[in-house]
Coordinates of C-alpha atoms in Angstrom, one line a residue:
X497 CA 97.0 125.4 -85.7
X498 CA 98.0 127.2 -82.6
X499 CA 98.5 131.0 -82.5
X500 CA 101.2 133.0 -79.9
X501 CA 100.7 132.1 -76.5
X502 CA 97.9 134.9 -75.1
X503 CA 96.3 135.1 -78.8
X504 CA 92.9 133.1 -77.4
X505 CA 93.0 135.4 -74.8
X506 CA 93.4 138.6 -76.6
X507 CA 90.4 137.6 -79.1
X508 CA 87.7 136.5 -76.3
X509 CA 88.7 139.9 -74.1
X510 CA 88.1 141.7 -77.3
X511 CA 84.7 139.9 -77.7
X512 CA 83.9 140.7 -74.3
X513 CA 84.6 144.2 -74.4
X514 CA 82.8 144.3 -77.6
X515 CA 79.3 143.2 -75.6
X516 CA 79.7 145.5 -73.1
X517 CA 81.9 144.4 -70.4
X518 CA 83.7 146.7 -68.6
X519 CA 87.5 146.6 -69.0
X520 CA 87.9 146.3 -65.2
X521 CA 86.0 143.4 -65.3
X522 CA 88.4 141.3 -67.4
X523 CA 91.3 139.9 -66.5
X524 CA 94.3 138.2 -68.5
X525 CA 96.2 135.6 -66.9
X526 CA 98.9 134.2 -69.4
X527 CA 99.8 131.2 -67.0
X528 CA 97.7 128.3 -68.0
X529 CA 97.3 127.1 -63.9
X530 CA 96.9 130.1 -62.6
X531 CA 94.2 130.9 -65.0
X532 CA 92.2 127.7 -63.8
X533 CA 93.5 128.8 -59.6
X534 CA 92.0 132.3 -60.3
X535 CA 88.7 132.0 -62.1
X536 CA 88.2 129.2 -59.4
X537 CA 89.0 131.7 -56.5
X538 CA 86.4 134.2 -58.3
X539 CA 83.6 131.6 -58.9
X540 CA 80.9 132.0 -56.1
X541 CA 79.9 128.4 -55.1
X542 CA 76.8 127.8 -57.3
X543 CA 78.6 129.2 -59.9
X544 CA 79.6 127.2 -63.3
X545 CA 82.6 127.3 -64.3
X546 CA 83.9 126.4 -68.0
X547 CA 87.2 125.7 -68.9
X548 CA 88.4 125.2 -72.3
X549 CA 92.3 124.0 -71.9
X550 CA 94.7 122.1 -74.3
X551 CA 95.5 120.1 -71.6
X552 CA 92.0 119.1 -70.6
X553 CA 93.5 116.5 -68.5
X554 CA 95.6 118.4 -66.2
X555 CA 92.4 121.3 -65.4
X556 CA 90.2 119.2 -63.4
X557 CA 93.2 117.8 -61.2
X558 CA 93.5 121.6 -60.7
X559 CA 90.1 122.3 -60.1
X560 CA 90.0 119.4 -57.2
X561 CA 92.5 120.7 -55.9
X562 CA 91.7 124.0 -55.3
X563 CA 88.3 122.6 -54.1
X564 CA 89.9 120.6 -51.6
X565 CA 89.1 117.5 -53.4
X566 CA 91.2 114.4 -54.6
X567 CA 91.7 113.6 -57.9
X568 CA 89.5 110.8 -57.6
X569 CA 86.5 112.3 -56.3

C-alpha cells in the first residue's frame, strides 16, 4: 500500500533529524528523477550510493546517464 506522494520522504527526513542530522543537511526532492540527478550530483566519486525506487528499472538508466555511461555498460 502506497502512502501520498512525499510520505517516504517525510518519514526518513524525520528519522534523520531524529539521529542528529542537521536540518540543512537534508533535502526533499519530490520529483522521482531528479531525486536520483541530485543525490548523484552530491555523491563524491568513491561514494555509495543507494537507491530505493518503485521503478527500480528506470534508476540505473538514470544513474548511467548522469555518469556518462550507456545503458548497457
Amino acid at each position: 500500500r502506497r502512502g501520498p506522494p512525499g510520505a517516504a520522504a517525510t518519514l526518513i527526513a524525520r528519522g534523520l533529524a531524529a539521529g542528529g542530522v542537521p536540518a540543512a543537511a537534508i533535502e526533499i526532492e519530490p520529483d522521482h528523477d531528479r531525486a536520483i540527478l541530485r543525490a548523484h550530483a552530491l555523491a563524491a566519486p568513491a561514494d555509495l550510493l543507494v537507491v530505493c525506487s518503485l521503478s527500480a528499472g528506470r534508476a540505473p538508466v538514470i544513474i548511467r546517464a548522469a555518469s556518462g555511461r550507456s545503458a548497457a555498460g
